[in-house]
mmCIF file with all atom_site columns, C-alpha atoms and ligand atoms in Angstrom:
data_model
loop_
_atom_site.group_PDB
_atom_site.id
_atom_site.type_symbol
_atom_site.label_atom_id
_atom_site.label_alt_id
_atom_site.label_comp_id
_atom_site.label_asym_id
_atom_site.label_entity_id
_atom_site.label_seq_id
_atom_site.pdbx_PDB_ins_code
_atom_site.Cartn_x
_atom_site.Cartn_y
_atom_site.Cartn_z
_atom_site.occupancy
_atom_site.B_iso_or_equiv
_atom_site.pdbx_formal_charge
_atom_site.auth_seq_id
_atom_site.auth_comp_id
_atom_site.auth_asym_id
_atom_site.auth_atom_id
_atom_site.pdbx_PDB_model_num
ATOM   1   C  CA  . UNK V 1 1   ? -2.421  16.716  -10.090 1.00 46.00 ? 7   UNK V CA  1
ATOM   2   C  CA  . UNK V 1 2   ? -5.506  14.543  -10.109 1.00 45.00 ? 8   UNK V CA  1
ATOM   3   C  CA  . UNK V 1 3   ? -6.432  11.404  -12.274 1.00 47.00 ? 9   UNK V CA  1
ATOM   4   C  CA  . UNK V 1 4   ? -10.021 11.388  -13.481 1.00 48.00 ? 10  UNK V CA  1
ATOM   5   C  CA  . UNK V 1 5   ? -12.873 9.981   -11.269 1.00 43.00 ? 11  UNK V CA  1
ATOM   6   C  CA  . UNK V 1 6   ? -13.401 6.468   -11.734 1.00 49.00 ? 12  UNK V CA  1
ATOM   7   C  CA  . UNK V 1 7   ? -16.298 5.299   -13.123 1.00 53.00 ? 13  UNK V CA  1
ATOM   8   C  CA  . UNK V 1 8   ? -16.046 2.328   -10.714 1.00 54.00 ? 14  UNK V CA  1
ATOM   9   C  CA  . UNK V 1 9   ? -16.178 3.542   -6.702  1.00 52.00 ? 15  UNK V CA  1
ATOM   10  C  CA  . UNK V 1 10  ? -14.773 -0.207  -5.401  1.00 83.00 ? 16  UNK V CA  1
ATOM   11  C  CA  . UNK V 1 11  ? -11.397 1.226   -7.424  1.00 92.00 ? 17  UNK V CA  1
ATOM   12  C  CA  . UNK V 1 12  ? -8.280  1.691   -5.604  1.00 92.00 ? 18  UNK V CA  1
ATOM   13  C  CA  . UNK V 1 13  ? -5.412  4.077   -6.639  1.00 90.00 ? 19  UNK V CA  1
ATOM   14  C  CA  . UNK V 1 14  ? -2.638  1.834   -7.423  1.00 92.00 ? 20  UNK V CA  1
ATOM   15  C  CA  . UNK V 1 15  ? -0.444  2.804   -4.632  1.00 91.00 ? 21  UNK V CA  1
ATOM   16  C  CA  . UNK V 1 16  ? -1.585  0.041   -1.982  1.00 91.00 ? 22  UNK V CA  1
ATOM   17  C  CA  . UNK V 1 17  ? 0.240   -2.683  -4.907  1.00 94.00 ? 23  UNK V CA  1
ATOM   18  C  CA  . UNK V 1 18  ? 2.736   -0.760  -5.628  1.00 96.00 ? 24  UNK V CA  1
ATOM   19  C  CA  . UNK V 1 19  ? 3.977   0.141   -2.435  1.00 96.00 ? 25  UNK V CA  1
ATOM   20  C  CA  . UNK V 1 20  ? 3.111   -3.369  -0.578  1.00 96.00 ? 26  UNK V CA  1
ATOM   21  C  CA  . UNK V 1 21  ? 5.713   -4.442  -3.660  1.00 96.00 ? 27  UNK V CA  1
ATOM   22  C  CA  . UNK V 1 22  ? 8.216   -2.057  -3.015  1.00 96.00 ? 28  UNK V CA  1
ATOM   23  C  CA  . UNK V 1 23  ? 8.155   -3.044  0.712   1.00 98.00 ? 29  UNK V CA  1
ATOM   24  C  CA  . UNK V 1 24  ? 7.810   -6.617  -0.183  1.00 98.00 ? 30  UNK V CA  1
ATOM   25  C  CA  . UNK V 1 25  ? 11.241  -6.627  -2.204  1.00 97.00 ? 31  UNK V CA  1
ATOM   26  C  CA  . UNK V 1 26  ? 12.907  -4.101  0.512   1.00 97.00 ? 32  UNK V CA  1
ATOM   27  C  CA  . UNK V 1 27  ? 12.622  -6.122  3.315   1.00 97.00 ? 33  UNK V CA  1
ATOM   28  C  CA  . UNK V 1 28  ? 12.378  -9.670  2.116   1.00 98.00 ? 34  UNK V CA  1
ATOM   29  C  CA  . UNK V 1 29  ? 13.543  -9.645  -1.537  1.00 98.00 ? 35  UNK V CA  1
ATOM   30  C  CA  . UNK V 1 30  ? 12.576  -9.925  -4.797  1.00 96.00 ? 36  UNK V CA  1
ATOM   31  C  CA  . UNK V 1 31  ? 11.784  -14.131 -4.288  1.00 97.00 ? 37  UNK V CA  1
ATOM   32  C  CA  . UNK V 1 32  ? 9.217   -13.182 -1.115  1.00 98.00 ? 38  UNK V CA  1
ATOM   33  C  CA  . UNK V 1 33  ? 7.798   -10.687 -3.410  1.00 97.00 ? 39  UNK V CA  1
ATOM   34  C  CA  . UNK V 1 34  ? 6.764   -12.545 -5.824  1.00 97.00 ? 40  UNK V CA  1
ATOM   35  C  CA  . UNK V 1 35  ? 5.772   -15.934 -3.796  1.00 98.00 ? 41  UNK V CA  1
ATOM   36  C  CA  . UNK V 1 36  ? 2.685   -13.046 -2.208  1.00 98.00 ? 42  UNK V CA  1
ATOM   37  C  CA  . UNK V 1 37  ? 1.809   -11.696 -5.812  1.00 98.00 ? 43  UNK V CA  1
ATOM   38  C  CA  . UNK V 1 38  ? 1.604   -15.614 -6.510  1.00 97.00 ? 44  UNK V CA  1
ATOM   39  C  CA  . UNK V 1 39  ? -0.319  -15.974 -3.652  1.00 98.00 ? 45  UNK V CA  1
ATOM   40  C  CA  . UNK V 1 40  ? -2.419  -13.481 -4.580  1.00 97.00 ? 46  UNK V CA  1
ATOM   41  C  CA  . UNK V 1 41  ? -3.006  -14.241 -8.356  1.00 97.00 ? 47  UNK V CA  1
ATOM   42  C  CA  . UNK V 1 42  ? -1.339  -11.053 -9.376  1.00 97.00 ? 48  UNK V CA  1
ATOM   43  C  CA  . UNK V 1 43  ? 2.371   -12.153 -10.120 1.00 95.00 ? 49  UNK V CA  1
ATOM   44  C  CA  . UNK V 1 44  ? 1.637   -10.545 -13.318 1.00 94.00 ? 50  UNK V CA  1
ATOM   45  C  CA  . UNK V 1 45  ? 2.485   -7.159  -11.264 1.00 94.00 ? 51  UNK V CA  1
ATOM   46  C  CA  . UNK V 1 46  ? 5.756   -8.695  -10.908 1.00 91.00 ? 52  UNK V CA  1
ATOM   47  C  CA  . UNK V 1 47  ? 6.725   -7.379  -14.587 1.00 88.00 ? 53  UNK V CA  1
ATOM   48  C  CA  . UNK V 1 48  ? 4.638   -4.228  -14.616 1.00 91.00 ? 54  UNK V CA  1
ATOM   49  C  CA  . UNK V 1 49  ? 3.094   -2.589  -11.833 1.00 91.00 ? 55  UNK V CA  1
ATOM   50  C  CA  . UNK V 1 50  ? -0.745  -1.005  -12.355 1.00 93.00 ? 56  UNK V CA  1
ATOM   51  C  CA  . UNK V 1 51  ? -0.500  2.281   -13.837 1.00 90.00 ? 57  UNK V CA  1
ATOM   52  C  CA  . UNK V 1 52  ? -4.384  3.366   -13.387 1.00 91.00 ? 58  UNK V CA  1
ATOM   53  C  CA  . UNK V 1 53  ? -6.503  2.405   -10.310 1.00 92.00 ? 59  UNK V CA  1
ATOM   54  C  CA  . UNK V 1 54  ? -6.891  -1.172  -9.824  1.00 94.00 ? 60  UNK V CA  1
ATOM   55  C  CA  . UNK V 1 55  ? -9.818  -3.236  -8.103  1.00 93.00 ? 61  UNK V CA  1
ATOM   56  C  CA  . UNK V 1 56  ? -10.298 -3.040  -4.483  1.00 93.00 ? 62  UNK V CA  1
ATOM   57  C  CA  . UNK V 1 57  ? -10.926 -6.773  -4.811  1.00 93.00 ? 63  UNK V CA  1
ATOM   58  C  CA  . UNK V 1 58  ? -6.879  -6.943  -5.908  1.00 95.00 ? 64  UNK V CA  1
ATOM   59  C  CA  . UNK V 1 59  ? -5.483  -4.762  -3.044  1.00 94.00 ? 65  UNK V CA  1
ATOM   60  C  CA  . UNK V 1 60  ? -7.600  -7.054  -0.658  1.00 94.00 ? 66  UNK V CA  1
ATOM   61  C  CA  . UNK V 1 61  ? -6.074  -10.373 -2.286  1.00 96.00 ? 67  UNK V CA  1
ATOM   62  C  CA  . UNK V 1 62  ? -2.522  -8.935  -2.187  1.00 96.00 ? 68  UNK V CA  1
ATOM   63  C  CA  . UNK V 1 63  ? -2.871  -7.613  1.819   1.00 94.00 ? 69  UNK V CA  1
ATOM   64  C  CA  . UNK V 1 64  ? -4.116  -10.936 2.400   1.00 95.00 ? 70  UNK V CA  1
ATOM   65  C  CA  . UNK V 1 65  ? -1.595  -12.605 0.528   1.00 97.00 ? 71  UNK V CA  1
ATOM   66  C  CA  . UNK V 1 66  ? 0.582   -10.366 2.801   1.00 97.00 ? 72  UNK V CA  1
ATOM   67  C  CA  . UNK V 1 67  ? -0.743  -12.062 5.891   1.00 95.00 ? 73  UNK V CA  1
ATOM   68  C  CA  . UNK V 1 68  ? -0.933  -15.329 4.607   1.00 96.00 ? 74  UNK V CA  1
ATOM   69  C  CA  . UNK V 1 69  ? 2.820   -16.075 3.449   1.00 97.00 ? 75  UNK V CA  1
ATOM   70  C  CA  . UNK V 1 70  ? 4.235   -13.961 6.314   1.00 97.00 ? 76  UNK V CA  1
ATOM   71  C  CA  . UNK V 1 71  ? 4.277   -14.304 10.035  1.00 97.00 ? 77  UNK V CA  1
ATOM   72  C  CA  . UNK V 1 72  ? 2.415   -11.681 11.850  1.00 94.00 ? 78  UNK V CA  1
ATOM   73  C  CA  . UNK V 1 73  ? 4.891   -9.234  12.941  1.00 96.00 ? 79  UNK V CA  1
ATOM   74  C  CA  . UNK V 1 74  ? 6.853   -9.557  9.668   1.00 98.00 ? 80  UNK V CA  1
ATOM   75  C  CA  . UNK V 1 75  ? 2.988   -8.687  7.354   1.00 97.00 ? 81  UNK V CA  1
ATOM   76  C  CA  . UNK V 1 76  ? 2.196   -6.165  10.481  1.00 96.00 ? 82  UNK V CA  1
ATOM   77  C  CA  . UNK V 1 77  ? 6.215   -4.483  9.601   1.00 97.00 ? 83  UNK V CA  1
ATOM   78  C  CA  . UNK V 1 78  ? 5.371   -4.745  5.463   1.00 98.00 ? 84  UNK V CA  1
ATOM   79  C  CA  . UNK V 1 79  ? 1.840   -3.414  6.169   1.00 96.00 ? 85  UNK V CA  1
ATOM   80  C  CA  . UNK V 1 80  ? 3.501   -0.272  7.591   1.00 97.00 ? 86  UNK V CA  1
ATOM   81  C  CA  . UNK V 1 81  ? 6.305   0.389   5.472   1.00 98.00 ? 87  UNK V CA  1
ATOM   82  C  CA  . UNK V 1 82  ? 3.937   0.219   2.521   1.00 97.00 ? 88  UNK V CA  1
ATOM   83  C  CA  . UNK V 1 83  ? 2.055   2.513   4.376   1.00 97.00 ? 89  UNK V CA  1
ATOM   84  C  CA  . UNK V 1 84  ? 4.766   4.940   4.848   1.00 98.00 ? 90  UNK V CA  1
ATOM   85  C  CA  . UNK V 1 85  ? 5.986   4.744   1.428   1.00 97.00 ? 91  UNK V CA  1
ATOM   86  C  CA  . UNK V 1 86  ? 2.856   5.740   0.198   1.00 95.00 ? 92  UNK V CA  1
ATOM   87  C  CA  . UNK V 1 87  ? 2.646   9.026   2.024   1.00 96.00 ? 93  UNK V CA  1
ATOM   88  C  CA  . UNK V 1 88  ? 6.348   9.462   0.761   1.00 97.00 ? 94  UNK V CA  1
ATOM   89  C  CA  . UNK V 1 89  ? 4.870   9.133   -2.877  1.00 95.00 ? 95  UNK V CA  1
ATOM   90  C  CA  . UNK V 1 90  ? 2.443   11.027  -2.209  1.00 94.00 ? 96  UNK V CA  1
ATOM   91  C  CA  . UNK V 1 91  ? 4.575   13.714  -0.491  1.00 97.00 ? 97  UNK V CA  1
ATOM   92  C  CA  . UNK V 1 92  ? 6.803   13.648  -3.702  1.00 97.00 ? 98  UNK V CA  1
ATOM   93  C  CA  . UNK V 1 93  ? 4.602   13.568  -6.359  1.00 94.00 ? 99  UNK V CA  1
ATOM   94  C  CA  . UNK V 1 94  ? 0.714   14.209  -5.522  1.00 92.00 ? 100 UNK V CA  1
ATOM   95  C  CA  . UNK V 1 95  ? 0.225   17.221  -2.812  1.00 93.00 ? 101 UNK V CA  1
ATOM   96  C  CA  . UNK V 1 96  ? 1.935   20.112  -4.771  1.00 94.00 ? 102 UNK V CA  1
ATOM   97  C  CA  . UNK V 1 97  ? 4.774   21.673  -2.698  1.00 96.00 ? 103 UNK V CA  1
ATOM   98  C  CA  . UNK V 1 98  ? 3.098   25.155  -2.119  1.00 96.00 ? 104 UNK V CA  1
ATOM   99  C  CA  . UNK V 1 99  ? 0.140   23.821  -0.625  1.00 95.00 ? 105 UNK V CA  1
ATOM   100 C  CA  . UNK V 1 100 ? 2.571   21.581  1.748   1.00 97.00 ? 106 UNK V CA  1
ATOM   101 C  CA  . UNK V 1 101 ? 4.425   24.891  2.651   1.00 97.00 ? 107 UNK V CA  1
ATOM   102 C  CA  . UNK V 1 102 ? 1.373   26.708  3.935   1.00 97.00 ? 108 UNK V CA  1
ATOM   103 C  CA  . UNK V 1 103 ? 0.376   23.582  5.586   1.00 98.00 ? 109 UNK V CA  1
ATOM   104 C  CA  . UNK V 1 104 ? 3.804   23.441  7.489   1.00 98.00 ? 110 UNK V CA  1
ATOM   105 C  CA  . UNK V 1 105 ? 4.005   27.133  8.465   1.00 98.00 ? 111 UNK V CA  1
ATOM   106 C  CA  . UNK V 1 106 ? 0.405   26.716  9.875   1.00 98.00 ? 112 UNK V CA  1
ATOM   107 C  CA  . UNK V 1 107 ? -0.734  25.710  13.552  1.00 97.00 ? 113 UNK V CA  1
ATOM   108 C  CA  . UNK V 1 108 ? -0.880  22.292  13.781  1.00 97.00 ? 114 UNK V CA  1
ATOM   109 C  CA  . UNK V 1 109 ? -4.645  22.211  14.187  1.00 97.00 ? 115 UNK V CA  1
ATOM   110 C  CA  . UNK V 1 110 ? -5.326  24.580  11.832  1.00 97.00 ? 116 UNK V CA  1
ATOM   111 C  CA  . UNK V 1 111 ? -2.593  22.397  9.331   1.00 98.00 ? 117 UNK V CA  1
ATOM   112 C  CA  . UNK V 1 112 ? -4.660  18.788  10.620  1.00 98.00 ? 118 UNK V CA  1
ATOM   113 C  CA  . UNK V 1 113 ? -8.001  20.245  9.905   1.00 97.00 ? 119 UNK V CA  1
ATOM   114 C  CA  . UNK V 1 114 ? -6.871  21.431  5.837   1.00 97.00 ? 120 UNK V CA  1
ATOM   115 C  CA  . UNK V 1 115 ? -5.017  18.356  5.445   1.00 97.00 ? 121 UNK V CA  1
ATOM   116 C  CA  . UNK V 1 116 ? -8.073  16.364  6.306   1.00 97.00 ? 122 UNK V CA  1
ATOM   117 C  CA  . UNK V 1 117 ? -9.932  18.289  3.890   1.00 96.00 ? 123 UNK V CA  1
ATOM   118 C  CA  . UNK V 1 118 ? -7.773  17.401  1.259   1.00 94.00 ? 124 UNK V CA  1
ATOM   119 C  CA  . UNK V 1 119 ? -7.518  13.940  2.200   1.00 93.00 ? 125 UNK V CA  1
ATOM   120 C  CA  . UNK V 1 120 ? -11.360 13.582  2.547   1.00 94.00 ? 126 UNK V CA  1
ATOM   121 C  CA  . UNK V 1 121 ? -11.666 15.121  -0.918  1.00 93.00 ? 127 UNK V CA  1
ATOM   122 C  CA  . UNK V 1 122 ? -9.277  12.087  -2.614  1.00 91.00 ? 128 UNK V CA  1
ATOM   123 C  CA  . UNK V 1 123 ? -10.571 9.605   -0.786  1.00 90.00 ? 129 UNK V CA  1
ATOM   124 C  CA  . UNK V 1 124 ? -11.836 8.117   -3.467  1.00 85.00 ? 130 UNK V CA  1
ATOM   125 C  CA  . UNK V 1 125 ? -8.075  7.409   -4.606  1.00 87.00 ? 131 UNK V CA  1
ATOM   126 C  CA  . UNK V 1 126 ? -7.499  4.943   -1.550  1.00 89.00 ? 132 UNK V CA  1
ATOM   127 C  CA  . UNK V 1 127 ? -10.536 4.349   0.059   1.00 89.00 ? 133 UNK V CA  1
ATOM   128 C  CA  . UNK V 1 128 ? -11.998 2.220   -2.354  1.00 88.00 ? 134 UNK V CA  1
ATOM   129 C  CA  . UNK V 1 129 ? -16.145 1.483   -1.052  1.00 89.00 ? 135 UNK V CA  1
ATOM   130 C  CA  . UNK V 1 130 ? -15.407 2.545   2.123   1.00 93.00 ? 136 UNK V CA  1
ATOM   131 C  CA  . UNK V 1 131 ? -16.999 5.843   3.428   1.00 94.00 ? 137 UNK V CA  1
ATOM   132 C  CA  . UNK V 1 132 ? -14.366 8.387   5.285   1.00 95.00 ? 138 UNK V CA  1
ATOM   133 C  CA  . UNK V 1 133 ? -15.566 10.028  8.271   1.00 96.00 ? 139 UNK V CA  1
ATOM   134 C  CA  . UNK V 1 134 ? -13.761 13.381  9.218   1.00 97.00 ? 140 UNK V CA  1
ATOM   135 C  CA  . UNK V 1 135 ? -13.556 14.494  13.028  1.00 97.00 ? 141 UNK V CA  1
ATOM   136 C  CA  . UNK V 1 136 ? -11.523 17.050  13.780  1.00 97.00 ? 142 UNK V CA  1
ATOM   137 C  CA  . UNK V 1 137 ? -10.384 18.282  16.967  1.00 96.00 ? 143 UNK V CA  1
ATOM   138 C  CA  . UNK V 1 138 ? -7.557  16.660  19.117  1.00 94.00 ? 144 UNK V CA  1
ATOM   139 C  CA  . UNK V 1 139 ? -6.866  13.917  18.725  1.00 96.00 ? 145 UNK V CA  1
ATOM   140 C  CA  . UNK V 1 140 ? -8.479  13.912  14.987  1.00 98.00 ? 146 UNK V CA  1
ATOM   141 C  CA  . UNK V 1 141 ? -10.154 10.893  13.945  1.00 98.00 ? 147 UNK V CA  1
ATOM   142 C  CA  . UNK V 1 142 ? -10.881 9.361   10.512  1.00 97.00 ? 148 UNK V CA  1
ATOM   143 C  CA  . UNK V 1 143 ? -13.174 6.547   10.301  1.00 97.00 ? 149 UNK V CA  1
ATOM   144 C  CA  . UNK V 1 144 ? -13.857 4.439   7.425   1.00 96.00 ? 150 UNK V CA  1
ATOM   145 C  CA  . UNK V 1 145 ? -17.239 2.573   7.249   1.00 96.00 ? 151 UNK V CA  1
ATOM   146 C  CA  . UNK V 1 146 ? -16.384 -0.310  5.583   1.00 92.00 ? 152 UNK V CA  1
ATOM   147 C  CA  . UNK V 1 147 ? -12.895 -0.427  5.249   1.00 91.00 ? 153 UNK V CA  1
ATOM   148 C  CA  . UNK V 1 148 ? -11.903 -3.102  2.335   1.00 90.00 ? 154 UNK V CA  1
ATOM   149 C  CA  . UNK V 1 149 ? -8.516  -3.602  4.233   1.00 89.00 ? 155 UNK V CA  1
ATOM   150 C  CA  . UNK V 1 150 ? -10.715 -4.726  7.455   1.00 91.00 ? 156 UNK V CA  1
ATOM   151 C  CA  . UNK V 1 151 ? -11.932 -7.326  5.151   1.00 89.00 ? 157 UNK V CA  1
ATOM   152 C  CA  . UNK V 1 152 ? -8.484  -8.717  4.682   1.00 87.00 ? 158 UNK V CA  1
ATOM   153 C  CA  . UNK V 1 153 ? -8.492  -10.946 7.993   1.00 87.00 ? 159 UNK V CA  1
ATOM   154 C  CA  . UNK V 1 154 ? -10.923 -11.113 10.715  1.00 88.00 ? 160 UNK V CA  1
ATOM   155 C  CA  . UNK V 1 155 ? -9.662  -11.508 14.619  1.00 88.00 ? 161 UNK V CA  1
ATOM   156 C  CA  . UNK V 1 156 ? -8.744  -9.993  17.928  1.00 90.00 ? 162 UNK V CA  1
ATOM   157 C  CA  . UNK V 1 157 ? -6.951  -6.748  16.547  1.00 90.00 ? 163 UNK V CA  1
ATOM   158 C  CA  . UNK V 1 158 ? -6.797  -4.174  13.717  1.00 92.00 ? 164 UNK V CA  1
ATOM   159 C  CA  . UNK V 1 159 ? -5.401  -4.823  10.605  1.00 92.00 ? 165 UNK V CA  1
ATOM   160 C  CA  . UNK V 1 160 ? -5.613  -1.197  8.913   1.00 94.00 ? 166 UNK V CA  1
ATOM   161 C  CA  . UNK V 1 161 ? -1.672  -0.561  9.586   1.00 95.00 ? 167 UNK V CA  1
ATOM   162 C  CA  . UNK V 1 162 ? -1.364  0.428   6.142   1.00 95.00 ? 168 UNK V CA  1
ATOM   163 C  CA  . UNK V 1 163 ? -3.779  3.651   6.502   1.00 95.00 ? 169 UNK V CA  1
ATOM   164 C  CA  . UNK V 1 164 ? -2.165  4.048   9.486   1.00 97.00 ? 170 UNK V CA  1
ATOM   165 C  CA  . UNK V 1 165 ? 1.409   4.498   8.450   1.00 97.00 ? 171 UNK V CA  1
ATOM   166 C  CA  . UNK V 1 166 ? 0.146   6.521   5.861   1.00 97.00 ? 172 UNK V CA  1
ATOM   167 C  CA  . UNK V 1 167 ? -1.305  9.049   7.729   1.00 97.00 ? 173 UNK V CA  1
ATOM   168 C  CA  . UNK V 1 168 ? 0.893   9.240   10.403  1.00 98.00 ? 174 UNK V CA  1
ATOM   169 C  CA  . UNK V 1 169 ? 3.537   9.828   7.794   1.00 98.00 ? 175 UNK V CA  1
ATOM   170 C  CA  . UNK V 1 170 ? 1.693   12.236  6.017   1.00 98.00 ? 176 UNK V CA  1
ATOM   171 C  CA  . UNK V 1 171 ? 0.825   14.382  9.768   1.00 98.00 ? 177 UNK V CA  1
ATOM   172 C  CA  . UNK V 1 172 ? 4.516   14.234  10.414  1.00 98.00 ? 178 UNK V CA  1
ATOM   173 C  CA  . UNK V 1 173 ? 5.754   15.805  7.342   1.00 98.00 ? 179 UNK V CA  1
ATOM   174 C  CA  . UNK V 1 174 ? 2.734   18.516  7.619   1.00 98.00 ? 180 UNK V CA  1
ATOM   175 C  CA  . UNK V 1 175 ? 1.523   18.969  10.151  1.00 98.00 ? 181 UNK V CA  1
ATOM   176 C  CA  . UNK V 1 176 ? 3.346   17.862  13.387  1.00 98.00 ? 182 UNK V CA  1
ATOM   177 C  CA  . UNK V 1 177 ? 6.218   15.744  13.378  1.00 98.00 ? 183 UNK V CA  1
ATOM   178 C  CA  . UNK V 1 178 ? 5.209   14.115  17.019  1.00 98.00 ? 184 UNK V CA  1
ATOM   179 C  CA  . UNK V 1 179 ? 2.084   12.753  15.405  1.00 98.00 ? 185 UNK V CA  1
ATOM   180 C  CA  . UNK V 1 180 ? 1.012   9.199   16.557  1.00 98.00 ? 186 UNK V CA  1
ATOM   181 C  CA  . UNK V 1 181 ? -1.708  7.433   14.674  1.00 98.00 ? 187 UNK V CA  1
ATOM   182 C  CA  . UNK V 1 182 ? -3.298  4.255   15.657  1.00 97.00 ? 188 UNK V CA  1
ATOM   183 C  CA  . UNK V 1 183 ? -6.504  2.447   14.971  1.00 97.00 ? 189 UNK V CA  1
ATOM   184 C  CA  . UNK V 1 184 ? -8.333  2.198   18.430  1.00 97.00 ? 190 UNK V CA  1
ATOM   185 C  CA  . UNK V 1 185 ? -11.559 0.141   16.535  1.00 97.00 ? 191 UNK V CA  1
ATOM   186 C  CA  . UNK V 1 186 ? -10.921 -1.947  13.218  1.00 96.00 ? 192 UNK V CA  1
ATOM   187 C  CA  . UNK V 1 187 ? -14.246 -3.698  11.627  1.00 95.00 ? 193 UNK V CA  1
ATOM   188 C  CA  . UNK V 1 188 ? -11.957 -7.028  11.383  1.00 95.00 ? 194 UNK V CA  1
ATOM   189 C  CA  . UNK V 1 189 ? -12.214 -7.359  15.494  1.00 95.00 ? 195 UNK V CA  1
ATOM   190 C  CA  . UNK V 1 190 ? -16.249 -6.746  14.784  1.00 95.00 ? 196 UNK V CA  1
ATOM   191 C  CA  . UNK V 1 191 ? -16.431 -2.794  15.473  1.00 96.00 ? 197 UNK V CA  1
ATOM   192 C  CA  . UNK V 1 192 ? -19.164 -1.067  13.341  1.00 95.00 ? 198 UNK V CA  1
ATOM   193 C  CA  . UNK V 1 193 ? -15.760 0.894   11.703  1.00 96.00 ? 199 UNK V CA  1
ATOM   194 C  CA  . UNK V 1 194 ? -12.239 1.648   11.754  1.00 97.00 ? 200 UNK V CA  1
ATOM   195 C  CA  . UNK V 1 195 ? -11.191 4.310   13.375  1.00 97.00 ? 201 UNK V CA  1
ATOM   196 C  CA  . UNK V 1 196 ? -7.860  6.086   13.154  1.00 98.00 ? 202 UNK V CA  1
ATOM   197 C  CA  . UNK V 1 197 ? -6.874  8.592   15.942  1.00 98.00 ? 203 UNK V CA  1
ATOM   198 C  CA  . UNK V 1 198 ? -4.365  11.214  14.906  1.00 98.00 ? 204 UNK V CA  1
ATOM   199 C  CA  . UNK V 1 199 ? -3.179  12.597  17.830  1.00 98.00 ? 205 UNK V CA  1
ATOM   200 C  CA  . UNK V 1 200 ? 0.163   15.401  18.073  1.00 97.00 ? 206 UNK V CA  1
HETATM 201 ZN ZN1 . ZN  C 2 .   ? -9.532  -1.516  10.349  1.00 63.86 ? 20  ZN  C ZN1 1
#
């Protein structure tokens, strides 16, 4: 199920483009879409989406883009949906379908605390430089030091929505299905990390 390590650590798996994309053309249409990739010097994703793990640098230009072209709530509701679509992926394609029946059947905390473990071992597939932090207990928490989307746009409130969507979705379909995520400390409002708080 896995790709091969990249060579490169500031690599993204190409799921934050290809998602964002997909959201992009769901909500707004296929026009929107492409005025971001424009914006963000990738329309030639418009043709063909990445196959292999693409530079952080790109997923930060395209989230940006995001922000730029759209008003607030509209990139905060894109942010998300790409976010949930790529726990759906995932869900469909990437955590084999055994392992997501033992998680289900499981206690939720005992389910939250193997699901982090998996996550924590991928990271490298969607955390790009950042390093993940694992606490578990209730509510979990997953921090990122240096979190490339934080570095997207600076101000007075988080900006990670897309992590959180993702695993909020991804807690939902294993592990509880009254799981809540939110980011109570982003590095774009100046915190030292981001923090996501996983709570069911
Ligand atoms: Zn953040």
């Amino acid at each position: 199920m896995d790709p091969p390590v990249p060579p490169d650590a500031a690599r993204i798996g190409p799921n934050a483009l290809i998602r964002t994309a997909e959201a992009l053309t769901a909500r707004l249409g296929e026009p929107t879409c492409r005025r971001v990739l424009d914006a963000a010097g990738l329309e030639r994703y418009a043709a063909a989406p990445p196959a292999v793990m693409v530079p952080e640098d790109e997923v930060v230009a395209l989230h940006r883009a995001v922000r730029a072209v759209l008003d607030r709530p509209t990139a905060d509701a894109v942010m998300h949906d790409a976010g949930v679509r790529t726990a759906r992926y995932l869900l469909a394609h990437r955590i084999p379908r055994p392992a997501q029946r033992v998680l289900r059947a499981l206690p939720a905390g005992l389910a939250a605390r193997l699901l982090l473990g998996l996550i924590a071992r991928h990271a490298w597939t969607f955390a790009g430089s950042a390093e993940l932090q694992i606490v578990h207990g209730k509510p979990a928490r997953v921090i990122f030091h240096g979190s490339p989307l934080a570095r997207v746009e600076a101000g007075d409130r988080p900006v990670c929505g897309f992590y959180v969507a993702t695993f909020e979705t991804l807690f939902r379909a294993l592990v509880d299905a009254r799981t809540v995520a939110r980011e109570t400390a982003c590095a774009a409002t100046g915190a030292a990390a981001c923090t996501l708080e996983l709570s069911w």
